[in-house]
Backbone as JSON Lines, residues from 0, in Angstrom:
{"i":0,"aa":"M","n":[137.73,94.49,109.22],"ca":[137.51,94.85,107.79],"c":[138.5,96.02,107.56]}
{"i":1,"aa":"S","n":[139.22,95.68,106.3],"ca":[140.2,96.57,105.65],"c":[139.52,97.95,105.29]}
{"i":2,"aa":"K","n":[140.41,98.85,105.69],"ca":[140.15,100.22,105.09],"c":[140.71,100.23,103.79]}
{"i":3,"aa":"I","n":[140.06,100.92,102.74],"ca":[140.61,101.06,101.4],"c":[140.48,102.47,101.05]}
{"i":4,"aa":"R","n":[141.4,103.04,100.28],"ca":[141.23,104.24,99.58],"c":[141.05,104.49,98.11]}
{"i":5,"aa":"I","n":[140.12,105.14,97.76],"ca":[139.93,105.22,96.16],"c":[139.99,106.5,95.84]}
{"i":6,"aa":"T","n":[140.59,106.85,94.61],"ca":[140.55,108.06,94.16],"c":[140.07,108.25,92.64]}
{"i":7,"aa":"K","n":[139.63,109.53,92.54],"ca":[138.84,110.04,91.3],"c":[139.41,111.34,90.84]}
{"i":8,"aa":"Q","n":[139.99,111.47,89.57],"ca":[140.5,112.73,89.33],"c":[139.38,113.25,88.1]}
{"i":9,"aa":"F","n":[139.4,114.7,88.47],"ca":[138.53,115.56,87.73],"c":[139.69,116.53,87.05]}
{"i":10,"aa":"T","n":[138.95,117.21,86.03],"ca":[139.45,118.41,85.19],"c":[138.48,119.4,85.13]}
{"i":11,"aa":"F","n":[138.77,120.91,85.21],"ca":[138.02,121.88,84.93],"c":[138.99,123.28,84.78]}
{"i":12,"aa":"E","n":[138.24,123.97,83.99],"ca":[138.74,125.27,83.63],"c":[138.35,126.48,84.48]}
{"i":13,"aa":"T","n":[139.01,127.16,85.11],"ca":[138.66,128.09,85.75],"c":[139.51,129.38,85.65]}
{"i":14,"aa":"G","n":[138.63,130.6,85.73],"ca":[139.73,131.8,85.87],"c":[139.64,132.67,87.3]}
{"i":15,"aa":"H","n":[140.47,133.35,87.75],"ca":[140.34,133.86,88.99],"c":[141.25,135.09,88.95]}
{"i":16,"aa":"A","n":[141.34,135.89,89.97],"ca":[142.17,137.07,89.96],"c":[142.52,137.03,91.55]}
{"i":17,"aa":"L","n":[143.6,137.52,92.04],"ca":[143.98,137.71,93.35],"c":[144.13,139.5,93.8]}
{"i":18,"aa":"Y","n":[142.91,139.53,94.52],"ca":[143.11,141.3,94.84],"c":[144.08,141.45,95.78]}
{"i":19,"aa":"G","n":[144.73,142.39,95.49],"ca":[145.84,142.77,96.4],"c":[147.37,142.06,96.31]}
{"i":20,"aa":"Y","n":[147.22,140.87,95.45],"ca":[148.51,140.21,95.31],"c":[149.78,141.04,94.56]}
{"i":21,"aa":"D","n":[150.91,140.75,94.93],"ca":[151.95,141.85,94.34],"c":[152.67,140.82,93.29]}
{"i":22,"aa":"G","n":[151.82,140.1,92.54],"ca":[152.67,139.34,91.52],"c":[151.44,139.49,90.3]}
{"i":23,"aa":"K","n":[151.82,138.62,89.2],"ca":[150.99,138.5,88.1],"c":[149.63,138.21,88.26]}
{"i":24,"aa":"C","n":[149.42,137.56,89.29],"ca":[148.15,136.56,89.51],"c":[147.3,137.92,90.21]}
{"i":25,"aa":"K","n":[147.55,139.05,90.28],"ca":[146.4,139.97,90.47],"c":[145.78,140.25,89.36]}
{"i":26,"aa":"N","n":[146.01,139.88,87.99],"ca":[145.47,140.04,86.89],"c":[144.43,138.98,86.71]}
{"i":27,"aa":"V","n":[143.22,138.99,85.89],"ca":[142.34,137.94,85.56],"c":[143.19,136.87,84.75]}
{"i":28,"aa":"H","n":[143.2,135.76,85.21],"ca":[143.79,134.56,84.23],"c":[143.16,133.44,84.71]}
{"i":29,"aa":"G","n":[143.46,132.43,83.93],"ca":[142.95,131.11,84.21],"c":[143.92,129.82,84.29]}
{"i":30,"aa":"H","n":[143.46,128.74,84.85],"ca":[144.11,127.59,84.91],"c":[143.24,126.25,84.44]}
{"i":31,"aa":"S","n":[144.03,125.21,84.09],"ca":[143.36,123.96,83.98],"c":[143.67,123.15,85.13]}
{"i":32,"aa":"Y","n":[142.65,123.31,85.8],"ca":[142.73,122.7,87.39],"c":[142.57,121.11,86.96]}
{"i":33,"aa":"K","n":[143.31,120.38,88.03],"ca":[143.22,119.02,88.04],"c":[142.82,118.68,89.65]}
{"i":34,"aa":"L","n":[141.75,117.85,89.94],"ca":[141.42,117.94,91.09],"c":[141.32,116.21,91.48]}
{"i":35,"aa":"S","n":[142.08,115.8,92.43],"ca":[142.01,114.32,92.76],"c":[141.47,114.33,94.14]}
{"i":36,"aa":"V","n":[140.36,113.59,94.16],"ca":[139.51,113.3,95.31],"c":[139.76,111.78,95.97]}
{"i":37,"aa":"T","n":[140.27,111.63,97.15],"ca":[140.43,110.36,97.63],"c":[139.6,110.22,98.85]}
{"i":38,"aa":"V","n":[138.76,109.12,98.96],"ca":[137.91,108.67,99.94],"c":[138.42,107.37,100.53]}
{"i":39,"aa":"I","n":[137.95,107.4,101.68],"ca":[138.37,105.94,102.54],"c":[137.07,105.35,103.23]}
{"i":40,"aa":"G","n":[136.95,103.9,102.99],"ca":[135.96,103.33,103.75],"c":[136.17,101.62,103.68]}
{"i":41,"aa":"S","n":[135.46,101.08,103.96],"ca":[135.62,99.53,103.77],"c":[134.73,98.87,102.65]}
{"i":42,"aa":"P","n":[135.13,98.06,101.89],"ca":[134.32,97.64,101.02],"c":[133.05,96.91,101.36]}
{"i":43,"aa":"I","n":[132.26,96.93,100.56],"ca":[130.58,96.42,101.07],"c":[130.9,94.97,100.94]}
{"i":44,"aa":"T","n":[130.32,94.26,102.04],"ca":[130.69,92.76,102.1],"c":[129.42,92.14,101.9]}
{"i":45,"aa":"D","n":[128.13,92.97,101.99],"ca":[126.9,92.1,101.64],"c":[126.96,91.63,100.06]}
{"i":46,"aa":"S","n":[126.94,90.32,99.79],"ca":[127.03,89.68,98.41],"c":[125.65,89.9,97.42]}
{"i":47,"aa":"G","n":[124.78,90.56,98.29],"ca":[123.43,90.64,97.66],"c":[123.37,92.24,97.36]}
{"i":48,"aa":"N","n":[124.24,93.02,97.77],"ca":[124.21,94.45,97.4],"c":[124.78,94.61,95.85]}
{"i":49,"aa":"V","n":[124.21,95.53,95.1],"ca":[124.74,95.52,93.93],"c":[126.23,96.31,93.65]}
{"i":50,"aa":"K","n":[126.37,96.93,94.87],"ca":[127.71,97.55,95.01],"c":[128.82,96.66,95.84]}
{"i":51,"aa":"F","n":[128.66,95.32,95.94],"ca":[129.34,94.58,96.58],"c":[130.77,94.31,96.16]}
{"i":52,"aa":"G","n":[131.62,94.58,97.14],"ca":[132.98,94.7,96.91],"c":[133.55,96.35,96.75]}
{"i":53,"aa":"M","n":[132.73,96.9,96.51],"ca":[133.19,98.66,96.32],"c":[133.29,99.35,97.57]}
{"i":54,"aa":"V","n":[134.18,100.37,97.91],"ca":[133.98,101.36,98.82],"c":[132.79,102.04,98.86]}
{"i":55,"aa":"I","n":[132.89,102.65,97.51],"ca":[131.8,103.7,96.73],"c":[131.71,103.47,95.52]}
{"i":56,"aa":"D","n":[130.94,103.54,94.78],"ca":[130.82,103.42,93.2],"c":[131.25,104.91,92.71]}
{"i":57,"aa":"F","n":[132.48,104.42,91.75],"ca":[133.31,105.69,91.24],"c":[132.06,106.56,90.49]}
{"i":58,"aa":"G","n":[130.97,105.91,90.01],"ca":[129.83,106.92,89.38],"c":[129.16,107.71,90.42]}
{"i":59,"aa":"D","n":[129.02,107.24,91.66],"ca":[128.36,107.94,92.6],"c":[129.39,109.04,93.17]}
{"i":60,"aa":"L","n":[130.7,108.88,93.23],"ca":[131.62,109.72,93.75],"c":[131.78,110.94,92.73]}
{"i":61,"aa":"K","n":[131.76,110.51,91.39],"ca":[131.79,111.34,90.31],"c":[130.47,112.4,90.29]}
{"i":62,"aa":"K","n":[129.33,111.82,90.47],"ca":[128.23,112.57,90.53],"c":[128.39,113.75,91.6]}
{"i":63,"aa":"I","n":[128.76,113.42,92.83],"ca":[128.85,114.36,93.92],"c":[129.71,115.42,93.59]}
{"i":64,"aa":"V","n":[130.83,115.21,92.93],"ca":[132.08,115.97,92.82],"c":[131.74,116.84,91.56]}
{"i":65,"aa":"K","n":[131.07,116.38,90.61],"ca":[130.5,117.07,89.35],"c":[129.53,118.23,89.93]}
{"i":66,"aa":"E","n":[128.65,117.72,90.65],"ca":[127.42,118.67,91.26],"c":[127.97,119.83,92.03]}
{"i":67,"aa":"E","n":[128.96,119.43,92.98],"ca":[129.44,120.35,94.0],"c":[130.55,120.99,93.4]}
{"i":68,"aa":"I","n":[131.41,120.8,92.49],"ca":[132.57,121.56,92.06],"c":[132.57,121.69,90.72]}
{"i":69,"aa":"V","n":[132.62,120.59,89.76],"ca":[133.08,120.7,88.42],"c":[132.14,121.5,87.69]}
{"i":70,"aa":"D","n":[130.74,121.19,87.69],"ca":[129.7,121.76,86.98],"c":[129.44,123.12,87.33]}
{"i":71,"aa":"I","n":[130.02,123.59,88.67],"ca":[129.86,125.11,89.1],"c":[131.04,125.76,88.63]}
{"i":72,"aa":"F","n":[132.35,125.27,89.01],"ca":[133.53,126.09,88.78],"c":[134.04,126.14,87.22]}
{"i":73,"aa":"D","n":[133.68,125.09,86.47],"ca":[134.12,124.89,85.17],"c":[133.63,126.06,84.29]}
{"i":74,"aa":"H","n":[134.71,126.73,83.66],"ca":[134.38,127.76,82.84],"c":[133.74,128.87,83.48]}
{"i":75,"aa":"A","n":[134.05,129.17,84.81],"ca":[133.68,130.26,85.44],"c":[134.84,131.28,85.87]}
{"i":76,"aa":"T","n":[134.51,132.34,86.41],"ca":[135.62,133.2,86.89],"c":[135.31,133.44,88.36]}
{"i":77,"aa":"V","n":[136.37,133.26,89.31],"ca":[135.96,133.46,90.65],"c":[136.66,134.62,91.43]}
{"i":78,"aa":"F","n":[135.95,135.19,91.96],"ca":[136.35,136.64,92.55],"c":[136.31,136.45,94.18]}
{"i":79,"aa":"N","n":[136.86,137.19,94.92],"ca":[136.7,137.47,96.42],"c":[135.51,138.59,96.58]}
{"i":80,"aa":"K","n":[134.35,138.14,97.06],"ca":[133.21,139.08,97.03],"c":[133.47,140.31,98.1]}
{"i":81,"aa":"N","n":[134.5,140.13,98.82],"ca":[135.04,141.13,99.85],"c":[135.96,142.17,99.23]}
{"i":82,"aa":"T","n":[136.21,142.21,98.0],"ca":[137.25,143.08,97.39],"c":[136.53,143.96,96.33]}
{"i":83,"aa":"P","n":[137.18,144.79,95.67],"ca":[136.74,145.85,94.82],"c":[136.48,144.91,93.55]}
{"i":84,"aa":"H","n":[137.17,143.74,93.33],"ca":[136.83,142.89,92.33],"c":[135.28,142.62,91.97]}
{"i":85,"aa":"V","n":[134.32,142.74,92.97],"ca":[132.9,142.58,92.72],"c":[132.58,143.54,91.81]}
{"i":86,"aa":"E","n":[133.18,144.88,91.46],"ca":[132.58,145.61,90.63],"c":[132.53,145.13,89.04]}
{"i":87,"aa":"L","n":[134.04,144.55,89.04],"ca":[134.29,143.77,87.71],"c":[133.37,142.49,87.48]}
{"i":88,"aa":"A","n":[133.08,141.76,88.66],"ca":[132.21,140.72,88.64],"c":[130.89,140.81,88.22]}
{"i":89,"aa":"H","n":[130.24,142.19,88.54],"ca":[129.15,142.38,88.26],"c":[128.93,142.83,86.69]}
{"i":90,"aa":"E","n":[129.89,143.68,86.46],"ca":[130.22,143.99,84.87],"c":[130.11,142.66,83.98]}
{"i":91,"aa":"L","n":[131.03,141.65,84.18],"ca":[130.77,140.44,83.6],"c":[129.55,139.57,83.76]}
{"i":92,"aa":"E","n":[129.04,139.56,84.87],"ca":[127.75,138.87,84.8],"c":[126.71,139.58,83.87]}
{"i":93,"aa":"Q","n":[126.85,140.99,83.89],"ca":[125.76,141.71,82.91],"c":[126.12,141.21,81.56]}
{"i":94,"aa":"R","n":[127.2,141.04,81.25],"ca":[127.58,140.53,79.72],"c":[127.34,139.27,79.55]}
{"i":95,"aa":"G","n":[126.93,138.54,80.54],"ca":[126.55,137.07,80.38],"c":[127.65,136.19,80.59]}
{"i":96,"aa":"H","n":[128.83,136.49,81.47],"ca":[129.72,135.49,81.79],"c":[129.35,134.86,83.24]}
{"i":97,"aa":"H","n":[129.92,133.74,83.57],"ca":[129.49,132.88,84.36],"c":[130.7,133.08,85.76]}
{"i":98,"aa":"V","n":[130.21,133.82,86.7],"ca":[130.99,134.32,87.78],"c":[130.45,133.66,89.18]}
{"i":99,"aa":"I","n":[131.51,133.25,89.89],"ca":[131.33,132.89,91.34],"c":[132.03,133.76,92.28]}
{"i":100,"aa":"L","n":[131.32,134.43,93.14],"ca":[131.72,135.29,94.37],"c":[131.84,134.42,95.56]}
{"i":101,"aa":"V","n":[133.32,134.44,96.2],"ca":[133.47,133.61,97.15],"c":[133.89,134.49,98.38]}
{"i":102,"aa":"G","n":[133.64,133.97,99.56],"ca":[134.2,134.57,101.01],"c":[135.47,134.6,101.21]}
{"i":103,"aa":"Y","n":[136.49,134.22,100.14],"ca":[137.8,134.0,100.52],"c":[138.52,134.54,99.31]}
{"i":104,"aa":"Q","n":[140.08,134.67,99.47],"ca":[140.71,135.03,98.5],"c":[140.97,133.45,97.59]}
{"i":105,"aa":"P","n":[140.55,133.64,96.25],"ca":[140.44,132.33,95.58],"c":[141.81,131.72,94.98]}
{"i":106,"aa":"T","n":[142.74,131.53,95.96],"ca":[144.03,130.66,95.94],"c":[143.63,129.17,95.92]}
{"i":107,"aa":"S","n":[144.52,128.39,95.35],"ca":[144.49,126.87,95.36],"c":[144.26,126.49,96.94]}
{"i":108,"aa":"E","n":[145.06,126.97,97.61],"ca":[144.95,126.62,99.06],"c":[143.24,126.76,99.63]}
{"i":109,"aa":"N","n":[142.84,127.86,99.35],"ca":[141.32,128.34,99.81],"c":[140.46,127.47,98.92]}
{"i":110,"aa":"M","n":[140.65,127.25,97.91],"ca":[139.86,126.51,97.19],"c":[139.56,124.95,97.57]}
{"i":111,"aa":"V","n":[140.68,124.49,97.82],"ca":[140.68,123.12,98.33],"c":[139.95,122.91,99.46]}
{"i":112,"aa":"I","n":[140.11,124.05,100.54],"ca":[139.39,123.89,101.53],"c":[137.86,123.92,101.48]}
{"i":113,"aa":"D","n":[137.53,124.91,100.65],"ca":[136.23,124.87,100.17],"c":[135.38,123.59,99.84]}
{"i":114,"aa":"F","n":[136.37,123.1,98.67],"ca":[135.94,121.88,97.78],"c":[135.87,120.66,99.22]}
{"i":115,"aa":"A","n":[136.79,120.59,100.05],"ca":[136.66,119.76,100.85],"c":[135.35,119.6,102.01]}
{"i":116,"aa":"K","n":[134.89,120.9,101.84],"ca":[133.65,120.97,102.8],"c":[132.46,120.38,102.1]}
{"i":117,"aa":"K","n":[132.36,121.01,100.97],"ca":[131.27,120.64,99.97],"c":[131.2,119.11,99.62]}
{"i":118,"aa":"I","n":[132.37,118.37,99.42],"ca":[132.39,117.06,99.22],"c":[131.82,116.17,100.64]}
{"i":119,"aa":"K","n":[132.59,116.61,101.86],"ca":[132.41,116.06,102.86],"c":[130.67,115.98,103.1]}
{"i":120,"aa":"D","n":[130.09,117.04,102.91],"ca":[128.74,117.26,103.19],"c":[127.86,116.3,102.3]}
{"i":121,"aa":"R","n":[128.31,115.65,101.33],"ca":[127.52,115.0,100.35],"c":[127.98,113.5,100.32]}
{"i":122,"aa":"L","n":[129.04,113.05,101.22],"ca":[129.4,111.69,101.18],"c":[128.53,110.99,102.02]}
{"i":123,"aa":"P","n":[128.22,109.57,101.72],"ca":[127.54,108.72,102.53],"c":[128.33,108.53,103.87]}
{"i":124,"aa":"Q","n":[127.42,108.33,104.9],"ca":[128.04,108.21,106.36],"c":[129.06,107.24,106.59]}
{"i":125,"aa":"N","n":[129.22,106.09,105.68],"ca":[130.29,105.26,106.08],"c":[131.38,105.57,105.3]}
{"i":126,"aa":"I","n":[131.55,106.35,104.54],"ca":[132.6,106.92,103.62],"c":[133.1,108.36,104.1]}
{"i":127,"aa":"A","n":[134.5,108.2,104.21],"ca":[135.15,109.46,104.68],"c":[136.09,110.27,103.72]}
{"i":128,"aa":"L","n":[135.91,111.49,103.64],"ca":[137.09,112.03,102.66],"c":[138.28,112.14,103.25]}
{"i":129,"aa":"H","n":[139.45,111.62,102.24],"ca":[140.39,111.31,103.03],"c":[141.54,112.53,102.75]}
{"i":130,"aa":"S","n":[141.56,112.95,101.16],"ca":[142.27,113.97,100.96],"c":[141.82,114.36,99.57]}
{"i":131,"aa":"L","n":[142.21,115.73,99.38],"ca":[142.03,116.29,98.15],"c":[143.45,117.01,97.48]}
{"i":132,"aa":"R","n":[143.59,116.8,96.25],"ca":[144.84,117.62,95.74],"c":[144.11,118.3,94.42]}
{"i":133,"aa":"L","n":[144.47,119.67,94.45],"ca":[144.22,120.55,93.55],"c":[145.4,121.01,92.92]}
{"i":134,"aa":"Q","n":[145.55,120.75,91.68],"ca":[146.82,121.0,90.93],"c":[146.26,122.24,89.95]}
{"i":135,"aa":"E","n":[146.91,123.28,90.25],"ca":[146.77,124.66,89.36],"c":[147.68,124.52,88.02]}
{"i":136,"aa":"T","n":[148.9,124.23,88.0],"ca":[149.86,124.27,86.92],"c":[150.47,122.7,87.02]}
{"i":137,"aa":"D","n":[151.19,122.46,86.06],"ca":[152.07,121.04,85.88],"c":[153.07,121.06,87.34]}
{"i":138,"aa":"T","n":[153.29,122.15,87.78],"ca":[154.27,122.13,88.85],"c":[153.69,122.73,90.42]}
{"i":139,"aa":"S","n":[152.47,122.97,90.32],"ca":[151.94,123.47,91.72],"c":[150.63,123.16,91.98]}
{"i":140,"aa":"F","n":[150.55,122.72,93.29],"ca":[149.21,122.29,93.72],"c":[148.99,122.31,95.13]}
{"i":141,"aa":"A","n":[147.98,122.4,95.61],"ca":[147.61,122.42,97.13],"c":[146.85,121.03,97.53]}
{"i":142,"aa":"E","n":[147.21,120.63,98.75],"ca":[146.7,119.33,99.24],"c":[145.96,119.62,100.43]}
{"i":143,"aa":"W","n":[144.78,118.84,100.63],"ca":[144.19,118.83,102.05],"c":[144.11,117.54,102.38]}
{"i":144,"aa":"Y","n":[144.18,117.11,103.77],"ca":[144.14,116.02,104.17],"c":[143.21,115.95,105.63]}
{"i":145,"aa":"Q","n":[142.21,115.04,105.59],"ca":[141.76,115.15,106.87],"c":[142.33,114.93,107.98]}
{"i":146,"aa":"S","n":[143.29,114.21,107.89],"ca":[144.12,113.72,109.41],"c":[144.73,115.14,109.75]}
{"i":147,"aa":"D","n":[145.08,116.16,108.82],"ca":[145.64,117.3,109.32],"c":[144.51,118.15,109.98]}
{"i":148,"aa":"N","n":[143.32,117.89,109.86],"ca":[142.12,118.91,110.02],"c":[141.21,118.31,111.07]}
{"i":149,"aa":"L","n":[141.9,117.49,111.91],"ca":[140.92,116.96,113.05],"c":[140.72,117.8,114.08]}
């Protein structure tokens, strides 16, 4: 049976700051992220299955990614919980802002690694995460490939 890759794209707005960075990104700022999620699997061959011919229903993939990534990170500010930014995070939370504290420097590279784990944990057993592409700006993105992470 042929293996097919399908991709669904998502967008969300997220702020962050890179503690200890030597450039402008040390300041709190935001991005309009674009996330492309590609999974691989064989189309369902059972003609009695309502998902006949699909690798995975795009709606099912959307549900997973929205619940694990988009609904959580959209319009949030992300800080590394192991830095003094945690003080700013607590101040923002007290003022009603949506803040996410992570155990890593919130770069596109680290975020895409985190997203890959979250998505892989939710996929059906017969579907594999092939790749993620997290675009931070029109000209900058980080990519994660399963084949690079075996």
